[in-house]
Amino acid sequence: LQIESKQQCRDGSDLMSIDDIDHVICCTGFISNLESFLSPQIIDALEYDSEDSFSPLTLAWDTLHPSSLPNMAFCGMYRGPYMGIVELQARIAAGVMNGSVSISCEEVKSALEISRSIRTATPKAQFPHFDYIGYIDTLAKLFYDDCYPIFN
C-alpha cells in the first residue's frame, strides 16, 4: 500500500509520503477484538484487556507505543468526543512514522504512565480524558511543536 499526498505544508514545502505500510486496518464498533489478529507478544506489549471497554490498551496519547511497537499506531481507540482527537492521532502517527514528528523517550514514558493510571483509576470517570479541549491541545502541541499557539 502506498499513500501519496499532493498537499503542501504551510511553508510551501511538500509533505512526505509514507510508502512502506504493511497494513491499514479500519474498523468500527464498540468492542475491540485485537486478539483475533494481533500476536500474543503485541497484545502483551499493549497490556491489552479485551474486557475493558473504558480503556483497553496502554498507549501514549491513545495512539502510540513506540518503545515496544515503533511501526504501529492506533487512531480511534478512544472513548469520548471523537473527531478532533482522531484527526490529531492520525497526524501524530503519520508524523512519527515519517520522521517529521519527534517525541522524546521521557514524553512517551510519561504518557504511558498516564495511560496506565487512567486504566487503573477507581472510580472511573465518564471518559478517560474528560477535558476534551485540554486533551486536544496536548495532541496538537505534540504535532505542531513550537508552531502551536497557546490559548490558555
mmCIF file of C-alpha atoms in Angstrom:
data_model
loop_
_atom_site.group_PDB
_atom_site.id
_atom_site.type_symbol
_atom_site.label_atom_id
_atom_site.label_comp_id
_atom_site.label_asym_id
_atom_site.label_seq_id
_atom_site.Cartn_x
_atom_site.Cartn_y
_atom_site.Cartn_z
ATOM 1 C CA LEU A 1 0.000 0.000 0.000
ATOM 2 C CA GLN A 2 1.355 3.425 -0.870
ATOM 3 C CA ILE A 3 -0.153 6.651 0.360
ATOM 4 C CA GLU A 4 0.806 9.726 -1.609
ATOM 5 C CA SER A 5 -0.064 13.271 -0.719
ATOM 6 C CA LYS A 6 -0.432 16.236 -3.037
ATOM 7 C CA GLN A 7 -0.829 18.588 -0.085
ATOM 8 C CA GLN A 8 1.728 21.115 0.991
ATOM 9 C CA CYS A 9 2.872 22.341 4.371
ATOM 10 C CA ARG A 10 2.114 25.901 5.395
ATOM 11 C CA ASP A 11 5.655 26.918 4.469
ATOM 12 C CA GLY A 12 5.095 25.668 0.900
ATOM 13 C CA SER A 13 7.223 22.538 1.157
ATOM 14 C CA ASP A 14 5.810 19.199 0.014
ATOM 15 C CA LEU A 15 4.580 16.724 2.581
ATOM 16 C CA MET A 16 6.377 13.403 2.802
ATOM 17 C CA SER A 17 4.648 10.266 1.606
ATOM 18 C CA ILE A 18 4.710 7.036 3.565
ATOM 19 C CA ASP A 19 5.291 4.124 1.231
ATOM 20 C CA ASP A 20 6.221 1.161 3.421
ATOM 21 C CA ILE A 21 2.889 0.470 5.116
ATOM 22 C CA ASP A 22 2.137 -3.226 5.580
ATOM 23 C CA HIS A 23 -1.485 -2.998 6.683
ATOM 24 C CA VAL A 24 -4.174 -0.447 7.353
ATOM 25 C CA ILE A 25 -6.952 -1.873 9.450
ATOM 26 C CA CYS A 26 -10.177 0.086 9.557
ATOM 27 C CA CYS A 27 -12.900 -0.977 11.892
ATOM 28 C CA THR A 28 -15.940 0.318 13.660
ATOM 29 C CA GLY A 29 -17.798 -0.924 16.652
ATOM 30 C CA PHE A 30 -17.868 -0.697 20.383
ATOM 31 C CA ILE A 31 -15.926 -3.802 21.380
ATOM 32 C CA SER A 32 -12.306 -4.226 20.424
ATOM 33 C CA ASN A 33 -11.223 -7.670 19.319
ATOM 34 C CA LEU A 34 -7.498 -7.185 18.829
ATOM 35 C CA GLU A 35 -6.566 -10.686 19.946
ATOM 36 C CA SER A 36 -8.163 -12.016 16.764
ATOM 37 C CA PHE A 37 -5.438 -10.532 14.558
ATOM 38 C CA LEU A 38 -2.509 -9.358 16.721
ATOM 39 C CA SER A 39 0.148 -11.724 18.033
ATOM 40 C CA PRO A 40 0.287 -12.572 21.754
ATOM 41 C CA GLN A 41 3.578 -10.642 22.001
ATOM 42 C CA ILE A 42 1.949 -7.466 20.695
ATOM 43 C CA ILE A 43 -1.104 -7.991 22.912
ATOM 44 C CA ASP A 44 1.226 -8.263 25.920
ATOM 45 C CA ALA A 45 3.224 -5.157 24.939
ATOM 46 C CA LEU A 46 -0.018 -3.179 24.659
ATOM 47 C CA GLU A 47 -1.242 -4.509 28.031
ATOM 48 C CA TYR A 48 -4.482 -5.239 26.188
ATOM 49 C CA ASP A 49 -7.573 -6.184 28.180
ATOM 50 C CA SER A 50 -10.461 -7.269 25.964
ATOM 51 C CA GLU A 51 -12.862 -6.939 28.898
ATOM 52 C CA ASP A 52 -12.022 -3.264 29.451
ATOM 53 C CA SER A 53 -14.375 -1.149 27.334
ATOM 54 C CA PHE A 54 -13.189 2.033 29.077
ATOM 55 C CA SER A 55 -9.535 1.974 28.020
ATOM 56 C CA PRO A 56 -8.457 -1.450 26.683
ATOM 57 C CA LEU A 57 -4.848 -0.546 25.749
ATOM 58 C CA THR A 58 -1.885 1.173 27.329
ATOM 59 C CA LEU A 59 -0.864 3.697 24.687
ATOM 60 C CA ALA A 60 0.868 7.056 24.709
ATOM 61 C CA TRP A 61 -1.863 9.582 23.857
ATOM 62 C CA ASP A 62 -4.175 6.653 22.993
ATOM 63 C CA THR A 63 -2.141 6.327 19.797
ATOM 64 C CA LEU A 64 1.430 5.054 20.118
ATOM 65 C CA HIS A 65 3.580 2.559 21.946
ATOM 66 C CA PRO A 66 6.832 3.463 20.158
ATOM 67 C CA SER A 67 9.214 1.917 22.676
ATOM 68 C CA SER A 68 7.824 -1.577 22.009
ATOM 69 C CA LEU A 69 5.994 -1.148 18.698
ATOM 70 C CA PRO A 70 7.554 1.710 16.714
ATOM 71 C CA ASN A 71 5.724 0.914 13.474
ATOM 72 C CA MET A 72 2.234 0.573 14.902
ATOM 73 C CA ALA A 73 -0.313 3.238 15.723
ATOM 74 C CA PHE A 74 -3.943 3.324 16.758
ATOM 75 C CA CYS A 75 -6.434 6.008 15.827
ATOM 76 C CA GLY A 76 -9.856 5.973 17.366
ATOM 77 C CA MET A 77 -9.163 3.643 20.300
ATOM 78 C CA TYR A 78 -10.510 6.474 22.375
ATOM 79 C CA ARG A 79 -13.688 6.918 24.361
ATOM 80 C CA GLY A 80 -15.169 10.392 24.372
ATOM 81 C CA PRO A 81 -15.826 13.241 21.935
ATOM 82 C CA TYR A 82 -14.229 11.847 18.846
ATOM 83 C CA MET A 83 -13.463 13.540 15.543
ATOM 84 C CA GLY A 84 -10.891 16.182 16.518
ATOM 85 C CA ILE A 85 -8.976 13.660 18.629
ATOM 86 C CA VAL A 86 -8.898 11.038 15.860
ATOM 87 C CA GLU A 87 -7.687 13.622 13.321
ATOM 88 C CA LEU A 88 -4.764 14.587 15.549
ATOM 89 C CA GLN A 89 -3.997 10.953 16.391
ATOM 90 C CA ALA A 90 -3.672 10.239 12.653
ATOM 91 C CA ARG A 91 -1.415 13.266 12.147
ATOM 92 C CA ILE A 92 0.801 12.280 15.071
ATOM 93 C CA ALA A 93 1.019 8.649 13.913
ATOM 94 C CA ALA A 94 1.940 9.643 10.361
ATOM 95 C CA GLY A 95 4.399 12.262 11.620
ATOM 96 C CA VAL A 96 6.179 9.855 13.949
ATOM 97 C CA MET A 97 6.389 7.210 11.246
ATOM 98 C CA ASN A 98 7.694 9.567 8.556
ATOM 99 C CA GLY A 99 10.089 11.318 10.936
ATOM 100 C CA SER A 100 8.535 14.780 10.859
ATOM 101 C CA VAL A 101 7.356 14.495 14.481
ATOM 102 C CA SER A 102 9.886 13.717 17.173
ATOM 103 C CA ILE A 103 8.815 12.748 20.675
ATOM 104 C CA SER A 104 11.328 12.206 23.452
ATOM 105 C CA CYS A 105 11.565 8.948 25.389
ATOM 106 C CA GLU A 106 10.673 10.853 28.561
ATOM 107 C CA GLU A 107 7.460 12.195 26.984
ATOM 108 C CA VAL A 108 6.487 8.697 25.848
ATOM 109 C CA LYS A 109 7.196 7.155 29.267
ATOM 110 C CA SER A 110 5.163 9.863 30.965
ATOM 111 C CA ALA A 111 2.247 9.398 28.536
ATOM 112 C CA LEU A 112 2.304 5.611 29.044
ATOM 113 C CA GLU A 113 2.192 6.106 32.818
ATOM 114 C CA ILE A 114 -0.775 8.457 32.419
ATOM 115 C CA SER A 115 -2.483 5.795 30.297
ATOM 116 C CA ARG A 116 -1.854 3.166 32.985
ATOM 117 C CA SER A 117 -3.157 5.451 35.725
ATOM 118 C CA ILE A 118 -6.348 6.143 33.731
ATOM 119 C CA ARG A 119 -6.885 2.406 33.269
ATOM 120 C CA THR A 120 -6.447 1.607 36.960
ATOM 121 C CA ALA A 121 -8.267 4.619 38.448
ATOM 122 C CA THR A 122 -11.216 3.966 40.721
ATOM 123 C CA PRO A 123 -13.833 5.155 40.461
ATOM 124 C CA LYS A 124 -13.638 5.625 36.702
ATOM 125 C CA ALA A 125 -14.626 8.928 35.139
ATOM 126 C CA GLN A 126 -17.248 9.082 32.386
ATOM 127 C CA PHE A 127 -14.472 9.413 29.790
ATOM 128 C CA PRO A 128 -10.746 8.583 30.057
ATOM 129 C CA HIS A 129 -9.902 12.170 29.027
ATOM 130 C CA PHE A 130 -12.753 14.233 30.412
ATOM 131 C CA ASP A 131 -11.142 17.571 29.406
ATOM 132 C CA TYR A 132 -11.674 17.427 25.629
ATOM 133 C CA ILE A 133 -10.172 20.853 24.915
ATOM 134 C CA GLY A 134 -7.177 20.189 27.164
ATOM 135 C CA TYR A 135 -6.574 16.789 25.564
ATOM 136 C CA ILE A 136 -6.879 18.110 22.031
ATOM 137 C CA ASP A 137 -4.412 20.884 22.964
ATOM 138 C CA THR A 138 -1.985 18.231 24.238
ATOM 139 C CA LEU A 139 -2.187 16.326 20.956
ATOM 140 C CA ALA A 140 -1.922 19.493 18.864
ATOM 141 C CA LYS A 141 1.217 20.573 20.749
ATOM 142 C CA LEU A 142 2.794 17.180 20.021
ATOM 143 C CA PHE A 143 2.080 17.503 16.310
ATOM 144 C CA TYR A 144 2.663 21.216 15.766
ATOM 145 C CA ASP A 145 5.569 21.536 18.237
ATOM 146 C CA ASP A 146 6.580 25.210 18.559
ATOM 147 C CA CYS A 147 4.088 26.412 15.923
ATOM 148 C CA TYR A 148 1.030 25.783 18.079
ATOM 149 C CA PRO A 149 -0.479 28.914 19.687
ATOM 150 C CA ILE A 150 -1.073 28.804 23.433
ATOM 151 C CA PHE A 151 -4.635 29.853 24.211
ATOM 152 C CA ASN A 152 -4.762 29.245 27.975
#
